[in-house]
Amino acid sequence: MESDRELLPCRDDILAVRRRIASHIHITPVMSSETLNRMFHAQLYFKCENFQKAGAFKIRGATNAIVSLGAAGRLRGVATHSSGNHAQALALAARRQGIKAYIVMPENAPAVKVNAVKDYGGIIRFCPPTLQARESTLRAVIAETGASEIHPYNDYRIIAGQSTASAELLEHCGDLELLLAPVGGGGLLSGAILAARYFSPLTKVYGAEPAMADDAWRSFRSGSLVPSVNPQTVADGLRTSLGTLTFPVIMEGAEDILTVSEAGIIKAMVLIWERMKIVAEPSAAVPLAAVMEHPDVFYGKRTGIILSGGNADIRNLPL
Amino acid sequence: MESDRELLPCRDDILAVRRRIASHIHITPVMSSETLNRMFHAQLYFKCENFQKAGAFKIRGATNAIVSLGAAGRLRGVATHSSGNHAQALALAARRQGIKAYIVMPENAPAVKVNAVKDYGGIIRFCPPTLQARESTLRAVIAETGASEIHPYNDYRIIAGQSTASAELLEHCGDLELLLAPVGGGGLLSGAILAARYFSPLTKVYGAEPAMADDAWRSFRSGSLVPSVNPQTVADGLRTSLGTLTFPVIMEGAEDILTVSEAGIIKAMVLIWERMKIVAEPSAAVPLAAVMEHPDVFYGKRTGIILSGGNADIRNLPL
């Protein structure tokens, strides 16, 4: 893992990443809803990464990490531990480029997630459902195969990849006053901060986070990295804690972290489904929940929202 | 109600309707899914009327009927009996043009539907939940107010309005081999037939219908209008029977009517939600169910599908 601040992606890096990954991802649409705008007294522009390949923004970072590998690295493949959207994205991005992806998943992962990774050609290694087992299994896989670890967020190649979603949104909308992204490990939010800094410096960037997994809020307030311990939020994509690379970017560049209630997340998700007629997973509804629960911040503002993914299990919704 | 065949909308009528309603409706997007195309060995182009105003194609016909009123008719308003998408569409179309809409609804209609009509400014008259009571209440409202009845489908103004969805899809896609629309009362399917006849005469038009509400299939096979009696399909928008104006258009112009199972409708709806990440109501999934259950018809074919609406009750899904 690179930790040298000099390797923080610069403006030209992000422009280069956009070109490099262009043929591997969708340029997703930006949608608005008159009803939601009226309801919340704001102009909301949703960057629909639920329509992205593999159903979430994660394919952007995964693709960038893979295209950044050298010839020897490509031959040995990539590896990660994840049971979420990063696992699916890495498997799909690797398959598209003809390289192997080893995915370490807990043996109790839902069948729907295991099958999605298999469908995308990922090579699954099961392990006991503890963080320790996941990390030791991943180390064993890497020792055995020589694969490159692709961390889901604590990696500048990933952060630069995720920043392209915000760069596209800022370019599409012109002069956004606010930009709002959900925050779990912080890859997407760090990317949003860099994109705004380089391409729309007057845009203020906020993170939106479940109060039940408020490590980013606590870290931002205290100025030091405070991890979450076993958070139970319904927003399953946001249970991870900030990393050593994402925390400083967020500390320096975020306007604030806004926390939201579990009821607010569900309500916002249902609003997106019923009013916009699109499928958002709970984590992707966290920014709209922040608009609902922090109305003063957004009143009358042109606000970009990264609608991060649509991988909800329709038959098992948390309603 | 006009029943003179000479009043069947002609090519120029439909072009004129497109211009007349353009500022009142959305030009909805056309979406495709690589996954669904691979799964069904066809190229499917979905006209996303779930993103239409009031969540369904119905606003097209309702708007056209209202802009067709004279000054006196506008003053007196419009009336219909419906608890479905037509009621919401008529209420919204009327409000946009500053006229009154009287909506007769059964007193046991779901609160979510009653509230939607109220939100769009409709004036609701409740009645006992029988067809007879709905019709007699509607006649009383009309006698009292002088409002013009706007039937949900057995009206050439409505048929011409609905045809614009197909006209847009045919124009967008170029040379579609097949065009597929769900059939309830037959307004949407009649409109699809007219649009194909005038703007893409090589395109074959099919209707898709729940086997549990197969009045169109039986009418088409027998050559005479056979109404449905209290059908119970989950596709609640397709429980109505063909009308005296829609049946002859379908009899003459449809290639065939394809029936589908209830399980197929649910499976297709879940596929649309999970793979395309958009919200389709059960009725809108009936055409994809037809592609699933009649694969020989669609194999290798460029097929347009009218995805008719997205007004599903998320908290009460039939899964």
XYZ file of C-alpha atoms in Angstrom:
638
model
C 0.000 0.000 0.000
C 1.363 3.388 -0.929
C 1.338 5.830 1.941
C 3.526 8.567 0.492
C 1.469 11.781 0.294
C 3.377 12.687 -2.848
C 1.503 9.886 -4.602
C -1.873 11.513 -3.991
C -3.435 11.592 -7.464
C -3.083 14.993 -9.122
C -5.346 16.656 -11.688
C -3.550 15.087 -14.639
C -3.659 11.666 -13.004
C -7.435 11.807 -12.781
C -7.753 12.995 -16.366
C -5.530 10.085 -17.406
C -7.592 7.620 -15.376
C -10.782 8.821 -17.073
C -9.246 8.073 -20.464
C -7.773 4.734 -19.364
C -10.996 3.281 -17.953
C -13.416 4.862 -20.456
C -13.859 1.768 -22.604
C -14.408 -0.480 -19.574
C -17.164 1.420 -17.740
C -20.484 3.122 -18.449
C -20.761 6.902 -18.465
C -23.799 6.789 -16.186
C -26.742 9.174 -16.549
C -27.535 12.053 -14.195
C -31.172 12.083 -13.072
C -33.357 14.598 -11.280
C -36.838 14.432 -9.803
C -39.124 17.472 -9.714
C -40.990 15.860 -6.832
C -37.894 15.359 -4.683
C -36.653 18.862 -5.498
C -39.984 20.323 -4.390
C -40.067 18.114 -1.321
C -36.588 19.112 -0.130
C -36.349 22.684 -1.477
C -33.134 21.916 -3.331
C -31.967 21.001 -6.796
C -30.638 17.482 -6.597
C -28.610 15.854 -9.365
C -28.150 12.120 -8.900
C -25.174 10.436 -10.573
C -26.697 7.018 -11.209
C -23.918 4.554 -10.459
C -26.631 1.957 -9.833
C -26.634 1.694 -13.652
C -22.846 1.135 -13.658
C -21.366 -2.237 -14.654
C -21.737 -4.717 -11.774
C -24.275 -2.292 -10.286
C -22.009 0.132 -8.430
C -19.206 2.720 -8.767
C -16.670 0.121 -7.548
C -15.838 -1.009 -11.086
C -14.146 2.365 -11.663
C -11.465 1.882 -9.026
C -11.094 -1.840 -9.665
C -10.591 -1.248 -13.383
C -8.027 1.470 -12.757
C -6.078 -0.727 -10.349
C -5.983 -3.525 -12.897
C -4.972 -1.391 -15.881
C -2.183 -0.020 -13.669
C -0.582 -3.474 -13.273
C 2.600 -4.378 -15.126
C 2.902 -7.459 -17.324
C 4.158 -9.683 -14.470
C 1.370 -8.484 -12.195
C -1.240 -9.205 -14.857
C 0.078 -12.736 -15.184
C -0.265 -13.407 -11.462
C -3.679 -11.798 -11.050
C -5.326 -9.813 -8.269
C -6.776 -10.650 -4.858
C -8.987 -9.051 -2.229
C -11.220 -9.922 0.682
C -14.733 -8.582 0.346
C -18.279 -9.838 0.284
C -19.662 -6.650 -1.212
C -19.636 -4.602 -4.393
C -15.819 -4.428 -4.537
C -15.639 -8.215 -4.837
C -18.021 -8.270 -7.796
C -16.355 -5.271 -9.417
C -12.851 -6.714 -9.112
C -13.973 -10.082 -10.498
C -15.673 -8.432 -13.488
C -12.874 -5.933 -14.169
C -10.313 -8.753 -14.049
C -12.310 -11.009 -16.357
C -12.716 -8.223 -18.905
C -8.936 -7.938 -19.054
C -8.271 -11.656 -19.060
C -6.627 -11.894 -15.661
C -7.404 -13.911 -12.541
C -9.216 -12.493 -9.489
C -9.005 -14.338 -6.150
C -11.812 -13.262 -3.840
C -11.708 -14.215 -0.157
C -15.263 -14.375 1.218
C -16.646 -15.442 4.605
C -18.287 -18.874 4.448
C -21.557 -17.344 5.687
C -21.773 -14.752 2.883
C -25.268 -14.634 1.311
C -25.643 -16.961 -1.682
C -26.733 -14.027 -3.860
C -23.343 -12.340 -3.319
C -21.326 -15.534 -3.762
C -23.174 -16.282 -7.007
C -22.640 -12.767 -8.341
C -18.852 -13.097 -7.858
C -18.906 -16.565 -9.465
C -20.963 -15.233 -12.404
C -18.261 -12.634 -13.016
C -15.597 -15.346 -13.044
C -14.043 -14.669 -9.631
C -12.084 -17.490 -7.960
C -13.579 -17.715 -4.484
C -11.703 -18.800 -1.353
C -13.974 -19.222 1.646
C -12.821 -18.511 5.198
C -14.341 -18.308 8.680
C -16.403 -15.128 9.174
C -13.905 -13.057 11.166
C -11.749 -10.158 10.005
C -8.680 -12.027 11.253
C -9.526 -15.112 9.178
C -10.244 -12.979 6.127
C -6.886 -11.254 6.395
C -4.885 -14.413 7.066
C -6.628 -16.257 4.216
C -5.905 -13.348 1.883
C -2.225 -13.410 2.899
C -2.122 -17.152 2.237
C -3.693 -16.719 -1.211
C -1.204 -13.990 -2.082
C 1.734 -16.072 -0.842
C 0.563 -19.005 -2.934
C -0.329 -17.183 -6.164
C 1.724 -14.003 -6.174
C -1.462 -12.064 -6.870
C -1.514 -8.295 -6.208
C -3.747 -7.200 -3.372
C -6.350 -4.661 -4.458
C -7.698 -3.073 -1.295
C -11.292 -1.795 -1.637
C -10.435 1.800 -0.696
C -7.049 2.329 0.939
C -5.183 2.550 -2.354
C -4.580 5.652 -4.489
C -5.371 3.746 -7.691
C -8.811 2.979 -6.253
C -9.349 6.530 -5.009
C -8.389 7.941 -8.414
C -10.751 5.503 -10.112
C -13.684 6.400 -7.872
C -12.997 10.113 -8.394
C -14.063 9.769 -12.027
C -17.729 9.435 -10.986
C -17.572 12.853 -9.336
C -15.534 14.330 -12.178
C -18.220 13.246 -14.662
C -21.000 14.644 -12.470
C -19.262 18.001 -11.965
C -18.606 18.275 -15.690
C -22.204 17.340 -16.553
C -23.847 19.783 -14.152
C -21.537 22.746 -14.379
C -21.596 24.861 -11.253
C -22.700 22.596 -8.409
C -22.650 24.303 -5.023
C -22.532 21.072 -3.029
C -21.395 17.520 -3.719
C -22.510 14.701 -1.441
C -21.165 11.148 -1.288
C -21.732 8.307 1.156
C -18.741 7.373 3.304
C -17.717 3.881 4.385
C -13.996 3.280 3.862
C -13.774 6.690 2.243
C -12.644 5.830 -1.290
C -15.641 7.413 -2.979
C -15.624 10.491 -0.731
C -11.863 11.001 -1.133
C -12.345 10.759 -4.887
C -15.151 13.338 -4.738
C -12.921 15.708 -2.777
C -10.086 15.405 -5.293
C -12.439 15.817 -8.267
C -13.971 18.970 -6.774
C -10.554 20.366 -5.842
C -9.228 19.983 -9.382
C -12.311 20.558 -11.527
C -14.793 22.655 -9.514
C -12.987 24.315 -6.620
C -16.030 26.319 -5.428
C -18.036 23.131 -4.844
C -18.194 22.094 -1.173
C -17.987 18.348 -0.561
C -19.890 16.602 2.241
C -19.819 12.987 3.380
C -23.027 11.227 4.454
C -22.765 8.421 6.980
C -25.105 6.211 9.041
C -25.110 7.354 12.692
C -24.781 3.659 13.530
C -21.414 3.506 11.704
C -20.145 7.000 12.471
C -16.397 6.400 12.465
C -15.861 9.079 9.807
C -17.883 11.616 11.810
C -15.916 10.807 14.978
C -12.597 10.785 13.154
C -13.380 14.090 11.420
C -14.445 15.726 14.699
C -11.516 14.422 16.734
C -8.855 14.754 14.068
C -7.639 11.186 14.551
C -8.630 7.920 12.974
C -11.328 6.202 15.081
C -12.408 2.860 13.641
C -15.957 1.447 13.800
C -16.414 -1.678 15.873
C -18.893 -4.123 14.389
C -21.485 -1.544 13.238
C -24.954 -2.907 12.455
C -26.361 -0.301 10.051
C -28.701 -1.430 7.275
C -26.338 0.378 4.894
C -24.116 -2.678 4.571
C -21.713 -1.005 2.156
C -20.793 1.601 4.786
C -19.798 -0.614 7.711
C -16.082 -0.328 6.972
C -13.829 2.223 8.664
C -11.741 4.978 7.068
C -8.227 4.017 5.975
C -4.846 5.632 6.454
C -4.952 7.080 2.926
C -8.577 8.213 2.830
C -8.693 9.817 6.286
C -6.184 12.625 5.595
C -7.867 13.501 2.284
C -11.256 13.725 4.019
C -9.849 15.580 7.046
C -8.369 18.204 4.774
C -11.034 18.469 2.102
C -14.482 17.613 3.445
C -16.755 20.467 4.493
C -18.416 18.186 7.050
C -19.644 14.654 7.698
C -23.433 14.417 8.128
C -24.864 11.445 10.008
C -28.296 9.961 9.396
C -30.709 7.659 11.208
C -31.565 4.118 10.148
C -35.223 5.141 9.650
C -34.037 8.010 7.448
C -32.010 5.629 5.267
C -35.038 3.377 4.687
C -37.322 6.337 4.027
C -34.868 7.840 1.546
C -34.452 4.488 -0.204
C -38.205 4.092 -0.619
C -38.456 7.667 -1.931
C -35.812 6.959 -4.564
C -37.596 3.763 -5.631
C -41.092 5.221 -5.638
C -40.395 8.698 -6.966
C -37.419 8.180 -9.261
C -38.405 4.616 -10.236
C -34.856 3.390 -9.871
C -33.346 0.742 -7.611
C -30.923 2.062 -4.992
C -29.282 -0.092 -2.344
C -29.507 1.174 1.270
C -25.971 2.627 1.242
C -26.848 4.624 -1.873
C -29.799 6.248 -0.100
C -27.650 7.640 2.725
C -26.938 10.969 0.947
C -30.650 11.635 0.306
C -31.282 10.772 3.964
C -28.722 13.473 4.814
C -30.655 15.980 2.683
C -33.827 15.009 4.595
C -32.251 15.197 8.030
C -30.012 18.248 7.533
C -32.290 20.550 5.505
C -30.463 23.765 6.430
C -27.320 22.632 4.642
C -29.121 22.009 1.356
C -31.871 24.662 1.247
C -31.990 26.152 -2.252
C -28.651 24.593 -3.227
C -27.602 22.925 -6.465
C -26.415 19.628 -5.028
C -24.741 16.687 -6.736
C -25.320 13.278 -5.163
C -23.392 10.119 -5.936
C -26.059 7.400 -6.005
C -23.470 4.753 -5.334
C -25.105 1.439 -6.265
C -28.213 -0.631 -6.881
C -27.315 -4.089 -5.616
C -30.302 -4.545 -3.312
C -31.745 -7.989 -2.693
C -35.317 -7.369 -3.870
C -36.654 -10.459 -2.152
C -35.158 -9.458 1.162
C -35.611 -5.699 1.508
C -35.153 -4.046 4.913
C -38.603 -2.370 4.866
C -67.583 7.734 -27.368
C -66.732 7.806 -31.062
C -67.289 4.495 -32.816
C -67.033 5.579 -36.439
C -64.093 3.758 -38.066
C -63.434 6.859 -40.134
C -62.231 8.527 -36.955
C -59.422 6.012 -36.458
C -56.353 8.240 -36.010
C -54.340 8.551 -39.227
C -50.631 9.157 -39.661
C -50.974 12.943 -39.594
C -53.178 12.775 -36.497
C -50.462 10.959 -34.581
C -47.796 13.390 -35.752
C -50.063 16.235 -34.603
C -50.637 14.567 -31.228
C -46.890 14.246 -30.707
C -46.499 17.994 -31.227
C -49.532 18.865 -29.083
C -48.510 16.876 -26.019
C -44.753 17.405 -26.306
C -44.511 20.122 -23.674
C -46.652 18.170 -21.195
C -44.847 14.818 -21.134
C -41.327 13.427 -20.866
C -39.565 11.958 -23.880
C -38.612 8.847 -21.936
C -35.275 7.066 -22.388
C -34.773 3.731 -24.155
C -32.692 1.278 -22.108
C -31.024 -2.026 -22.884
C -29.332 -4.641 -20.722
C -26.455 -6.746 -22.029
C -27.300 -9.357 -19.399
C -30.945 -9.693 -20.442
C -29.980 -9.769 -24.122
C -27.539 -12.592 -23.447
C -30.036 -14.413 -21.252
C -32.830 -14.311 -23.850
C -30.834 -14.388 -27.111
C -32.503 -11.226 -28.380
C -31.854 -7.508 -28.577
C -34.384 -5.855 -26.308
C -35.044 -2.111 -26.297
C -37.150 -0.964 -23.359
C -39.122 2.266 -23.709
C -39.052 3.407 -20.096
C -42.512 4.816 -19.445
C -41.919 4.101 -15.756
C -39.957 7.376 -15.893
C -42.960 9.148 -17.465
C -44.893 11.813 -15.523
C -47.183 10.151 -12.969
C -45.138 6.970 -13.470
C -46.818 5.490 -16.563
C -47.630 6.008 -20.268
C -51.224 6.970 -19.328
C -50.384 10.682 -19.168
C -49.951 10.652 -22.960
C -53.557 9.733 -23.738
C -54.992 11.750 -20.862
C -53.120 14.855 -21.991
C -54.223 14.414 -25.585
C -57.859 13.997 -24.544
C -57.691 17.179 -22.500
C -55.956 19.333 -25.111
C -58.657 18.135 -27.542
C -61.447 19.712 -25.434
C -63.160 22.908 -26.556
C -63.454 25.983 -24.339
C -66.797 24.921 -22.866
C -65.511 21.423 -22.180
C -62.454 22.817 -20.437
C -64.666 24.918 -18.207
C -66.697 21.911 -17.090
C -63.753 19.576 -16.561
C -63.212 15.848 -17.101
C -64.328 12.694 -15.299
C -63.477 9.003 -15.204
C -63.766 5.975 -12.982
C -60.445 4.314 -12.270
C -58.313 3.334 -9.336
C -55.213 2.857 -11.426
C -52.672 4.794 -13.465
C -55.322 6.432 -15.664
C -56.837 8.144 -12.618
C -53.490 9.635 -11.588
C -52.644 10.599 -15.143
C -55.978 12.312 -15.771
C -55.754 14.222 -12.488
C -52.225 15.433 -13.266
C -52.915 16.255 -16.919
C -56.013 18.234 -15.898
C -54.189 20.146 -13.167
C -51.393 21.096 -15.547
C -53.974 22.691 -17.806
C -55.971 24.303 -15.037
C -59.120 22.248 -15.384
C -61.050 20.040 -12.957
C -60.787 16.229 -12.888
C -63.487 14.189 -11.124
C -62.232 10.702 -10.296
C -64.684 8.030 -9.190
C -62.881 5.454 -7.024
C -64.131 2.449 -5.069
C -64.204 3.135 -1.327
C -61.844 0.184 -0.739
C -59.131 1.514 -3.070
C -55.652 1.323 -1.476
C -54.709 4.505 0.401
C -51.536 4.825 -1.697
C -53.638 5.166 -4.868
C -56.176 7.525 -3.310
C -53.367 9.744 -2.013
C -51.631 9.810 -5.377
C -54.817 11.087 -7.072
C -55.301 13.667 -4.304
C -51.670 14.791 -4.601
C -52.279 15.483 -8.291
C -55.324 17.598 -7.425
C -58.038 15.135 -8.508
C -61.527 15.565 -6.997
C -62.388 12.108 -5.667
C -65.915 10.685 -5.462
C -66.031 7.387 -3.600
C -68.513 4.655 -4.461
C -69.186 1.033 -3.486
C -66.652 -1.385 -5.002
C -68.713 -2.778 -7.886
C -68.489 -1.966 -11.587
C -72.188 -1.051 -11.542
C -71.707 1.446 -8.705
C -68.660 2.925 -10.422
C -70.575 3.472 -13.626
C -73.690 4.886 -11.981
C -71.605 7.201 -9.784
C -69.704 8.400 -12.836
C -73.010 9.096 -14.654
C -74.242 11.060 -11.633
C -71.020 13.117 -11.476
C -71.293 13.889 -15.174
C -74.978 14.835 -14.896
C -74.149 17.149 -12.020
C -71.020 18.811 -13.377
C -71.262 18.536 -17.133
C -67.729 17.087 -17.133
C -66.552 15.176 -20.216
C -65.975 11.457 -19.665
C -62.453 10.382 -20.522
C -62.506 6.598 -20.821
C -59.167 4.939 -20.003
C -58.838 3.226 -23.405
C -62.006 3.055 -25.507
C -61.490 6.513 -26.998
C -59.536 7.426 -30.142
C -58.009 10.465 -28.424
C -56.559 8.107 -25.801
C -55.384 5.573 -28.397
C -53.684 8.315 -30.399
C -52.015 9.629 -27.251
C -50.707 6.204 -26.218
C -49.406 5.604 -29.761
C -46.800 8.314 -29.245
C -44.807 6.052 -26.903
C -44.419 3.500 -29.697
C -43.788 6.198 -32.309
C -40.908 7.545 -30.194
C -39.473 4.052 -29.663
C -39.666 3.150 -33.369
C -38.014 6.443 -34.291
C -35.282 6.003 -31.663
C -34.382 2.426 -32.597
C -34.737 2.502 -36.356
C -35.532 -0.888 -37.804
C -37.162 -2.904 -35.042
C -38.334 -6.339 -36.173
C -40.827 -6.775 -33.331
C -42.732 -4.466 -31.025
C -44.289 -5.805 -27.850
C -46.800 -4.101 -25.565
C -48.866 -5.352 -22.624
C -52.604 -5.575 -23.254
C -55.373 -4.799 -20.778
C -58.076 -2.604 -22.320
C -55.958 -2.389 -25.449
C -55.256 1.350 -25.675
C -51.486 0.948 -25.550
C -51.452 -2.033 -27.928
C -53.802 -0.318 -30.410
C -51.530 2.709 -30.309
C -48.487 0.480 -30.942
C -50.231 -1.080 -33.952
C -51.066 2.306 -35.456
C -47.570 3.671 -34.833
C -45.961 0.652 -36.507
C -48.424 0.787 -39.428
C -47.643 4.436 -40.148
C -43.981 4.739 -39.188
C -42.396 1.274 -39.418
C -44.594 -1.007 -41.507
C -42.187 -3.971 -41.444
C -42.319 -4.153 -37.643
C -44.599 -6.908 -36.339
C -46.611 -5.988 -33.246
C -47.427 -8.480 -30.481
C -49.570 -8.127 -27.398
C -48.503 -9.697 -24.077
C -51.208 -10.684 -21.623
C -51.497 -12.590 -18.319
C -52.997 -16.045 -18.933
C -55.190 -15.293 -15.920
C -56.754 -12.317 -17.759
C -56.666 -13.688 -21.311
C -59.673 -11.904 -22.816
C -57.548 -10.411 -25.602
C -56.105 -13.849 -26.462
C -59.590 -15.399 -26.530
C -61.067 -12.484 -28.471
C -58.205 -12.554 -30.984
C -58.514 -16.326 -31.453
C -62.318 -16.359 -31.744
C -62.735 -13.151 -33.717
C -65.324 -11.768 -31.333
C -65.058 -9.675 -28.200
C -64.907 -11.953 -25.120
C -64.707 -9.985 -21.854
C -62.749 -11.069 -18.769
C -64.811 -11.872 -15.696
C -63.165 -10.748 -12.466
C -59.592 -11.803 -13.360
C -57.160 -12.102 -10.447
C -53.768 -11.621 -12.094
C -51.007 -9.863 -10.156
C -50.717 -7.528 -13.170
C -53.441 -5.240 -11.827
C -53.211 -2.831 -14.743
C -54.244 -5.584 -17.169
C -57.459 -6.827 -15.565
C -59.690 -4.761 -17.862
C -61.230 -6.181 -21.067
C -60.773 -4.972 -24.643
C -63.165 -2.255 -25.808
C -65.252 -1.834 -28.933
C -62.680 0.553 -30.435
C -59.510 -1.266 -29.433
C -60.624 -4.792 -30.398
C -60.948 -4.166 -34.170
C -57.563 -2.415 -34.314
C -55.926 -5.357 -32.523
C -57.837 -7.970 -34.536
C -56.623 -6.410 -37.756
C -53.117 -5.362 -36.804
C -51.640 -7.613 -34.103
C -49.372 -10.433 -35.189
C -50.455 -12.453 -32.145
C -51.345 -12.230 -28.460
C -48.887 -14.080 -26.190
C -50.047 -15.178 -22.757
C -47.799 -15.556 -19.719
C -47.947 -17.231 -16.315
C -48.164 -15.429 -12.991
C -44.809 -16.905 -11.953
C -43.334 -15.595 -15.201
C -44.595 -12.072 -14.477
C -42.977 -12.046 -11.033
C -39.732 -13.513 -12.360
C -39.588 -10.946 -15.158
C -40.318 -8.106 -12.747
C -37.505 -9.175 -10.422
C -35.135 -9.468 -13.417
C -35.949 -5.905 -14.484
C -35.385 -4.609 -10.965
C -32.198 -6.575 -10.295
C -30.563 -6.425 -13.716
C -31.740 -3.093 -15.108
C -31.968 -1.402 -11.668
C -35.268 0.213 -12.515
C -38.675 -0.125 -10.900
C -41.337 -1.782 -13.063
C -44.853 -2.546 -11.868
C -46.114 -6.105 -12.474
C -48.102 -5.135 -15.593
C -44.963 -3.607 -17.097
C -43.090 -6.903 -16.687
C -45.616 -8.874 -18.750
C -43.831 -8.289 -22.099
C -40.486 -9.533 -20.717
C -42.348 -12.543 -19.303
C -43.590 -13.161 -22.875
C -39.994 -13.080 -24.153
C -39.105 -15.646 -21.446
C -42.026 -17.946 -22.117
C -42.163 -17.706 -25.943
C -38.459 -17.768 -26.840
C -38.998 -18.947 -30.425
C -40.780 -15.736 -31.321
C -37.951 -13.507 -30.152
C -34.791 -15.520 -30.908
C -32.214 -13.180 -32.440
C -34.769 -10.431 -33.025
C -34.467 -6.675 -32.503
C -37.465 -6.204 -30.226
C -38.978 -3.014 -28.815
C -40.789 -3.341 -25.494
C -43.070 -0.755 -23.959
C -42.178 -0.822 -20.266
C -45.526 0.630 -19.352
C -45.164 1.912 -15.792
C -43.398 1.908 -12.443
C -46.153 2.449 -9.900
C -45.392 -0.541 -7.701
C -46.075 -0.421 -3.982
C -42.573 -1.141 -2.689
C -43.773 -2.024 0.804
C -46.251 -4.553 -0.519
C -44.575 -6.359 -3.398
C -46.051 -9.615 -4.725
C -42.811 -11.604 -4.305
